GROMACS .gro file of N, CA, C and O in nm:
model
  320
    1MET      N    1  25.583 -15.474  10.304
    1MET     CA    2  25.498 -15.553  10.218
    1MET      C    3  25.584 -15.613  10.107
    1MET      O    4  25.678 -15.552  10.059
    2VAL      N    5  25.548 -15.735  10.067
    2VAL     CA    6  25.616 -15.804   9.957
    2VAL      C    7  25.512 -15.836   9.849
    2VAL      O    8  25.392 -15.828   9.874
    3THR      N    9  25.559 -15.873   9.731
    3THR     CA   10  25.468 -15.919   9.627
    3THR      C   11  25.511 -16.058   9.584
    3THR      O   12  25.630 -16.090   9.583
    4ALA      N   13  25.412 -16.139   9.551
    4ALA     CA   14  25.438 -16.273   9.500
    4ALA      C   15  25.348 -16.296   9.380
    4ALA      O   16  25.239 -16.240   9.371
    5THR      N   17  25.394 -16.379   9.289
    5THR     CA   18  25.316 -16.418   9.173
    5THR      C   19  25.253 -16.554   9.201
    5THR      O   20  25.321 -16.645   9.249
    6PHE      N   21  25.126 -16.566   9.171
    6PHE     CA   22  25.052 -16.690   9.196
    6PHE      C   23  25.006 -16.752   9.064
    6PHE      O   24  24.966 -16.682   8.972
    7ARG      N   25  25.010 -16.885   9.061
    7ARG     CA   26  24.961 -16.963   8.948
    7ARG      C   27  24.883 -17.081   9.008
    7ARG      O   28  24.937 -17.156   9.090
    8PHE      N   29  24.758 -17.095   8.969
    8PHE     CA   30  24.673 -17.202   9.020
    8PHE      C   31  24.638 -17.301   8.909
    8PHE      O   32  24.614 -17.260   8.794
    9ASP      N   33  24.634 -17.431   8.943
    9ASP     CA   34  24.588 -17.533   8.848
    9ASP      C   35  24.448 -17.499   8.799
    9ASP      O   36  24.368 -17.440   8.872
   10ASP      N   37  24.420 -17.543   8.677
   10ASP     CA   38  24.286 -17.521   8.621
   10ASP      C   39  24.176 -17.579   8.710
   10ASP      O   40  24.067 -17.524   8.717
   11GLU      N   41  24.204 -17.688   8.779
   11GLU     CA   42  24.104 -17.751   8.864
   11GLU      C   43  24.066 -17.665   8.985
   11GLU      O   44  23.963 -17.689   9.046
   12LEU      N   45  24.148 -17.567   9.018
   12LEU     CA   46  24.118 -17.477   9.130
   12LEU      C   47  24.064 -17.343   9.081
   12LEU      O   48  24.025 -17.258   9.162
   13ALA      N   49  24.057 -17.325   8.950
   13ALA     CA   50  24.023 -17.195   8.892
   13ALA      C   51  23.885 -17.145   8.933
   13ALA      O   52  23.865 -17.025   8.948
   14PHE      N   53  23.789 -17.236   8.953
   14PHE     CA   54  23.654 -17.189   8.984
   14PHE      C   55  23.645 -17.118   9.119
   14PHE      O   56  23.547 -17.049   9.146
   15PHE      N   57  23.748 -17.131   9.203
   15PHE     CA   58  23.750 -17.058   9.330
   15PHE      C   59  23.794 -16.912   9.310
   15PHE      O   60  23.776 -16.829   9.399
   16LEU      N   61  23.854 -16.884   9.196
   16LEU     CA   62  23.912 -16.752   9.169
   16LEU      C   63  23.817 -16.666   9.085
   16LEU      O   64  23.737 -16.720   9.009
   17PRO      N   65  23.829 -16.533   9.096
   17PRO     CA   66  23.753 -16.447   9.005
   17PRO      C   67  23.797 -16.474   8.860
   17PRO      O   68  23.912 -16.511   8.835
   18PRO      N   69  23.708 -16.454   8.764
   18PRO     CA   70  23.741 -16.484   8.623
   18PRO      C   71  23.872 -16.421   8.574
   18PRO      O   72  23.945 -16.484   8.499
   19ALA      N   73  23.903 -16.301   8.617
   19ALA     CA   74  24.026 -16.234   8.570
   19ALA      C   75  24.153 -16.303   8.619
   19ALA      O   76  24.261 -16.277   8.566
   20ARG      N   77  24.142 -16.389   8.719
   20ARG     CA   78  24.261 -16.456   8.775
   20ARG      C   79  24.267 -16.604   8.738
   20ARG      O   80  24.350 -16.677   8.790
   21ARG      N   81  24.183 -16.647   8.648
   21ARG     CA   82  24.182 -16.788   8.606
   21ARG      C   83  24.276 -16.807   8.488
   21ARG      O   84  24.278 -16.728   8.395
   22ARG      N   85  24.356 -16.913   8.494
   22ARG     CA   86  24.445 -16.953   8.385
   22ARG      C   87  24.550 -16.849   8.348
   22ARG      O   88  24.598 -16.845   8.235
   23VAL      N   89  24.583 -16.763   8.444
   23VAL     CA   90  24.690 -16.664   8.424
   23VAL      C   91  24.772 -16.654   8.552
   23VAL      O   92  24.722 -16.684   8.661
   24ASP      N   93  24.896 -16.612   8.538
   24ASP     CA   94  24.976 -16.577   8.656
   24ASP      C   95  24.936 -16.437   8.697
   24ASP      O   96  24.910 -16.352   8.611
   25PHE      N   97  24.929 -16.411   8.827
   25PHE     CA   98  24.896 -16.277   8.873
   25PHE      C   99  24.976 -16.242   8.997
   25PHE      O  100  25.010 -16.327   9.077
   26VAL      N  101  25.009 -16.114   9.008
   26VAL     CA  102  25.092 -16.064   9.117
   26VAL      C  103  25.000 -16.010   9.226
   26VAL      O  104  24.902 -15.940   9.198
   27VAL      N  105  25.035 -16.043   9.351
   27VAL     CA  106  24.953 -16.003   9.466
   27VAL      C  107  25.045 -15.945   9.574
   27VAL      O  108  25.150 -16.003   9.605
   28PRO      N  109  25.005 -15.832   9.634
   28PRO     CA  110  25.078 -15.784   9.750
   28PRO      C  111  25.047 -15.873   9.870
   28PRO      O  112  24.933 -15.916   9.888
   29CYS      N  113  25.148 -15.901   9.950
   29CYS     CA  114  25.134 -15.988  10.066
   29CYS      C  115  25.193 -15.919  10.189
   29CYS      O  116  25.291 -15.845  10.177
   30ALA      N  117  25.137 -15.947  10.304
   30ALA     CA  118  25.197 -15.898  10.428
   30ALA      C  119  25.337 -15.956  10.442
   30ALA      O  120  25.366 -16.065  10.391
   31ARG      N  121  25.425 -15.886  10.507
   31ARG     CA  122  25.564 -15.929  10.519
   31ARG      C  123  25.579 -16.069  10.578
   31ARG      O  124  25.670 -16.142  10.543
   32HIS      N  125  25.492 -16.109  10.668
   32HIS     CA  126  25.503 -16.240  10.732
   32HIS      C  127  25.392 -16.335  10.688
   32HIS      O  128  25.356 -16.427  10.762
   33ALA      N  129  25.341 -16.316  10.567
   33ALA     CA  130  25.235 -16.403  10.515
   33ALA      C  131  25.292 -16.541  10.480
   33ALA      O  132  25.402 -16.551  10.427
   34THR      N  133  25.213 -16.642  10.510
   34THR     CA  134  25.250 -16.779  10.471
   34THR      C  135  25.176 -16.815  10.342
   34THR      O  136  25.080 -16.750  10.303
   35ALA      N  137  25.220 -16.923  10.281
   35ALA     CA  138  25.153 -16.972  10.161
   35ALA      C  139  25.006 -16.999  10.191
   35ALA      O  140  24.918 -16.960  10.115
   36LYS      N  141  24.978 -17.064  10.302
   36LYS     CA  142  24.839 -17.097  10.338
   36LYS      C  143  24.756 -16.970  10.354
   36LYS      O  144  24.643 -16.963  10.303
   37HIS      N  145  24.810 -16.872  10.423
   37HIS     CA  146  24.737 -16.747  10.445
   37HIS      C  147  24.697 -16.685  10.311
   37HIS      O  148  24.582 -16.646  10.290
   38MET      N  149  24.791 -16.676  10.219
   38MET     CA  150  24.763 -16.610  10.092
   38MET      C  151  24.672 -16.693  10.002
   38MET      O  152  24.584 -16.638   9.935
   39ILE      N  153  24.690 -16.824  10.001
   39ILE     CA  154  24.603 -16.909   9.919
   39ILE      C  155  24.458 -16.892   9.964
   39ILE      O  156  24.368 -16.874   9.883
   40GLU      N  157  24.437 -16.896  10.095
   40GLU     CA  158  24.300 -16.879  10.146
   40GLU      C  159  24.250 -16.737  10.125
   40GLU      O  160  24.133 -16.716  10.093
   41ALA      N  161  24.338 -16.637  10.140
   41ALA     CA  162  24.297 -16.498  10.118
   41ALA      C  163  24.254 -16.476   9.973
   41ALA      O  164  24.170 -16.390   9.945
   42LEU      N  165  24.309 -16.555   9.882
   42LEU     CA  166  24.272 -16.545   9.740
   42LEU      C  167  24.145 -16.623   9.708
   42LEU      O  168  24.098 -16.620   9.595
   43GLY      N  169  24.090 -16.696   9.806
   43GLY     CA  170  23.962 -16.762   9.788
   43GLY      C  171  23.966 -16.912   9.769
   43GLY      O  172  23.863 -16.975   9.750
   44VAL      N  173  24.085 -16.971   9.773
   44VAL     CA  174  24.096 -17.116   9.755
   44VAL      C  175  24.111 -17.182   9.891
   44VAL      O  176  24.208 -17.156   9.963
   45PRO      N  177  24.015 -17.268   9.930
   45PRO     CA  178  24.026 -17.337  10.060
   45PRO      C  179  24.150 -17.428  10.062
   45PRO      O  180  24.177 -17.499   9.964
   46HIS      N  181  24.223 -17.424  10.171
   46HIS     CA  182  24.346 -17.506  10.177
   46HIS      C  183  24.315 -17.655  10.166
   46HIS      O  184  24.398 -17.732  10.122
   47THR      N  185  24.195 -17.695  10.201
   47THR     CA  186  24.158 -17.836  10.193
   47THR      C  187  24.147 -17.885  10.049
   47THR      O  188  24.145 -18.006  10.025
   48GLU      N  189  24.143 -17.795   9.953
   48GLU     CA  190  24.137 -17.831   9.811
   48GLU      C  191  24.275 -17.838   9.747
   48GLU      O  192  24.288 -17.880   9.632
   49VAL      N  193  24.377 -17.796   9.819
   49VAL     CA  194  24.513 -17.787   9.765
   49VAL      C  195  24.586 -17.919   9.786
   49VAL      O  196  24.591 -17.972   9.897
   50GLY      N  197  24.644 -17.970   9.678
   50GLY     CA  198  24.720 -18.094   9.686
   50GLY      C  199  24.870 -18.072   9.688
   50GLY      O  200  24.945 -18.156   9.737
   51SER      N  201  24.914 -17.959   9.634
   51SER     CA  202  25.057 -17.931   9.630
   51SER      C  203  25.083 -17.781   9.619
   51SER      O  204  25.000 -17.706   9.567
   52ILE      N  205  25.199 -17.742   9.670
   52ILE     CA  206  25.245 -17.604   9.660
   52ILE      C  207  25.393 -17.611   9.622
   52ILE      O  208  25.469 -17.688   9.681
   53SER      N  209  25.430 -17.530   9.525
   53SER     CA  210  25.574 -17.512   9.499
   53SER      C  211  25.602 -17.363   9.497
   53SER      O  212  25.519 -17.283   9.452
   54ILE      N  213  25.717 -17.328   9.550
   54ILE     CA  214  25.760 -17.188   9.552
   54ILE      C  215  25.895 -17.182   9.482
   54ILE      O  216  25.990 -17.252   9.523
   55ASN      N  217  25.899 -17.107   9.375
   55ASN     CA  218  26.021 -17.094   9.293
   55ASN      C  219  26.072 -17.231   9.248
   55ASN      O  220  26.192 -17.257   9.246
   56GLY      N  221  25.977 -17.319   9.213
   56GLY     CA  222  26.013 -17.450   9.159
   56GLY      C  223  26.046 -17.557   9.260
   56GLY      O  224  26.078 -17.669   9.222
   57LYS      N  225  26.037 -17.527   9.389
   57LYS     CA  226  26.068 -17.625   9.493
   57LYS      C  227  25.942 -17.653   9.575
   57LYS      O  228  25.868 -17.561   9.609
   58ALA      N  229  25.921 -17.781   9.610
   58ALA     CA  230  25.806 -17.818   9.691
   58ALA      C  231  25.806 -17.738   9.821
   58ALA      O  232  25.911 -17.716   9.881
   59ALA      N  233  25.689 -17.693   9.862
   59ALA     CA  234  25.676 -17.612   9.983
   59ALA      C  235  25.552 -17.655  10.059
   59ALA      O  236  25.462 -17.720  10.004
   60GLY      N  237  25.546 -17.614  10.184
   60GLY     CA  238  25.432 -17.644  10.268
   60GLY      C  239  25.349 -17.520  10.294
   60GLY      O  240  25.387 -17.408  10.257
   61PHE      N  241  25.237 -17.540  10.360
   61PHE     CA  242  25.148 -17.429  10.392
   61PHE      C  243  25.215 -17.324  10.479
   61PHE      O  244  25.183 -17.206  10.470
   62GLY      N  245  25.307 -17.363  10.564
   62GLY     CA  246  25.370 -17.271  10.657
   62GLY      C  247  25.485 -17.190  10.600
   62GLY      O  248  25.542 -17.105  10.669
   63GLN      N  249  25.519 -17.214  10.474
   63GLN     CA  250  25.631 -17.142  10.412
   63GLN      C  251  25.603 -16.992  10.406
   63GLN      O  252  25.501 -16.949  10.357
   64LEU      N  253  25.696 -16.913  10.458
   64LEU     CA  254  25.684 -16.767  10.447
   64LEU      C  255  25.713 -16.723  10.304
   64LEU      O  256  25.801 -16.780  10.238
   65LEU      N  257  25.640 -16.624  10.258
   65LEU     CA  258  25.660 -16.573  10.123
   65LEU      C  259  25.757 -16.457  10.124
   65LEU      O  260  25.762 -16.380  10.219
   66HIS      N  261  25.836 -16.449  10.017
   66HIS     CA  262  25.936 -16.344  10.002
   66HIS      C  263  25.910 -16.268   9.873
   66HIS      O  264  25.847 -16.321   9.780
   67ASP      N  265  25.960 -16.148   9.867
   67ASP     CA  266  25.938 -16.064   9.751
   67ASP      C  267  25.985 -16.134   9.624
   67ASP      O  268  26.096 -16.187   9.619
   68GLY      N  269  25.898 -16.139   9.524
   68GLY     CA  270  25.933 -16.199   9.396
   68GLY      C  271  25.908 -16.347   9.384
   68GLY      O  272  25.933 -16.405   9.278
   69ASP      N  273  25.858 -16.413   9.490
   69ASP     CA  274  25.832 -16.556   9.483
   69ASP      C  275  25.728 -16.589   9.376
   69ASP      O  276  25.633 -16.512   9.353
   70LEU      N  277  25.745 -16.705   9.313
   70LEU     CA  278  25.645 -16.763   9.224
   70LEU      C  279  25.584 -16.880   9.298
   70LEU      O  280  25.652 -16.978   9.328
   71VAL      N  281  25.455 -16.869   9.329
   71VAL     CA  282  25.383 -16.971   9.405
   71VAL      C  283  25.290 -17.045   9.311
   71VAL      O  284  25.197 -16.986   9.255
   72CYS      N  285  25.315 -17.174   9.292
   72CYS     CA  286  25.229 -17.258   9.208
   72CYS      C  287  25.148 -17.349   9.299
   72CYS      O  288  25.204 -17.419   9.385
   73VAL      N  289  25.017 -17.347   9.279
   73VAL     CA  290  24.927 -17.422   9.366
   73VAL      C  291  24.854 -17.525   9.282
   73VAL      O  292  24.787 -17.491   9.183
   74GLY      N  293  24.867 -17.651   9.323
   74GLY     CA  294  24.807 -17.760   9.248
   74GLY      C  295  24.695 -17.828   9.323
   74GLY      O  296  24.688 -17.823   9.447
   75ALA      N  297  24.609 -17.893   9.248
   75ALA     CA  298  24.499 -17.967   9.308
   75ALA      C  299  24.540 -18.108   9.348
   75ALA      O  300  24.470 -18.174   9.423
   76HIS      N  301  24.655 -18.152   9.297
   76HIS     CA  302  24.703 -18.288   9.324
   76HIS      C  303  24.845 -18.282   9.381
   76HIS      O  304  24.919 -18.188   9.353
   77PRO      N  305  24.884 -18.385   9.457
   77PRO     CA  306  25.022 -18.388   9.511
   77PRO      C  307  25.125 -18.389   9.398
   77PRO      O  308  25.100 -18.439   9.288
   78LEU      N  309  25.241 -18.333   9.427
   78LEU     CA  310  25.352 -18.336   9.332
   78LEU      C  311  25.403 -18.478   9.317
   78LEU      O  312  25.406 -18.555   9.414
   79PRO      N  313  25.441 -18.519   9.198
   79PRO     CA  314  25.494 -18.655   9.180
   79PRO      C  315  25.628 -18.672   9.253
   79PRO      O  316  25.703 -18.578   9.268
   80GLY      N  317  25.652 -18.795   9.293
   80GLY     CA  318  25.780 -18.826   9.353
   80GLY      C  319  25.778 -18.813   9.497
   80GLY      O  320  25.852 -18.823   9.580
   0.00000   0.00000   0.00000
Protein backbone atom coordinates (compact mmCIF):
# COMPACT_ATOMS: atom_id res chain seq x y z
CA MET A 1 0.00 0.00 0.00
CA VAL A 2 1.11 3.56 -0.74
CA THR A 3 -0.13 6.93 0.46
CA ALA A 4 -0.75 10.02 -1.62
CA THR A 5 -1.78 13.55 -0.72
CA PHE A 6 -4.76 14.97 -2.59
CA ARG A 7 -5.74 18.58 -3.23
CA PHE A 8 -8.97 19.42 -5.07
CA ASP A 9 -10.05 22.75 -6.61
CA ASP A 10 -12.76 24.58 -4.71
CA GLU A 11 -15.13 23.95 -7.63
CA LEU A 12 -14.92 20.20 -6.96
CA ALA A 13 -15.23 20.53 -3.17
CA PHE A 14 -18.95 19.79 -3.01
CA PHE A 15 -18.22 16.20 -4.08
CA LEU A 16 -16.04 15.71 -0.98
CA PRO A 17 -17.02 15.32 2.67
CA PRO A 18 -16.77 18.64 4.56
CA ALA A 19 -13.58 17.60 6.39
CA ARG A 20 -11.78 17.18 3.04
CA ARG A 21 -12.80 20.48 1.46
CA ARG A 22 -10.18 23.20 0.93
CA VAL A 23 -7.43 21.17 2.62
CA ASP A 24 -4.76 18.73 1.51
CA PHE A 25 -5.39 15.24 2.84
CA VAL A 26 -3.46 11.99 2.83
CA VAL A 27 -5.13 8.81 1.58
CA PRO A 28 -3.92 5.20 1.52
CA CYS A 29 -4.00 3.80 -2.02
CA ALA A 30 -3.66 0.32 -3.46
CA ARG A 31 -0.18 -0.29 -4.84
CA HIS A 32 -1.42 -0.22 -8.46
CA ALA A 33 -4.04 2.52 -8.08
CA THR A 34 -4.34 5.05 -10.88
CA ALA A 35 -5.20 8.71 -10.51
CA LYS A 36 -8.65 8.04 -11.98
CA HIS A 37 -9.32 5.16 -9.61
CA MET A 38 -8.50 7.24 -6.54
CA ILE A 39 -10.27 10.40 -7.69
CA GLU A 40 -13.47 8.43 -8.22
CA ALA A 41 -12.97 6.45 -4.99
CA LEU A 42 -12.86 9.81 -3.18
CA GLY A 43 -16.25 10.72 -4.67
CA VAL A 44 -15.35 13.01 -7.55
CA PRO A 45 -16.67 11.82 -10.95
CA HIS A 46 -13.87 11.78 -13.52
CA THR A 47 -16.18 13.60 -15.95
CA GLU A 48 -15.96 16.69 -13.70
CA VAL A 49 -12.14 16.75 -13.74
CA GLY A 50 -10.41 19.14 -16.11
CA SER A 51 -6.82 18.60 -15.06
CA ILE A 52 -4.57 16.44 -12.92
CA SER A 53 -1.04 17.17 -11.83
CA ILE A 54 1.16 14.84 -9.83
CA ASN A 55 4.15 16.37 -8.06
CA GLY A 56 3.75 19.53 -10.14
CA LYS A 57 3.69 17.81 -13.55
CA ALA A 58 0.64 17.34 -15.77
CA ALA A 59 -0.69 13.79 -15.55
CA GLY A 60 -3.46 11.69 -17.01
CA PHE A 61 -6.11 9.48 -15.49
CA GLY A 62 -4.01 6.37 -16.11
CA GLN A 63 -0.99 7.58 -14.13
CA LEU A 64 -0.02 5.11 -11.39
CA LEU A 65 0.35 6.65 -7.95
CA HIS A 66 3.51 6.27 -5.89
CA ASP A 67 4.18 6.69 -2.21
CA GLY A 68 4.34 10.37 -1.28
CA ASP A 69 2.78 11.74 -4.48
CA LEU A 70 0.96 15.08 -4.35
CA VAL A 71 -2.09 14.84 -6.61
CA CYS A 72 -3.77 18.13 -7.54
CA VAL A 73 -7.14 17.83 -9.24
CA GLY A 74 -8.63 20.77 -11.09
CA ALA A 75 -12.01 21.52 -12.56
CA HIS A 76 -10.43 23.22 -15.59
CA PRO A 77 -7.64 22.22 -18.01
CA LEU A 78 -4.11 23.33 -17.13
CA PRO A 79 -2.96 26.39 -19.08
CA GLY A 80 -0.56 25.94 -21.93
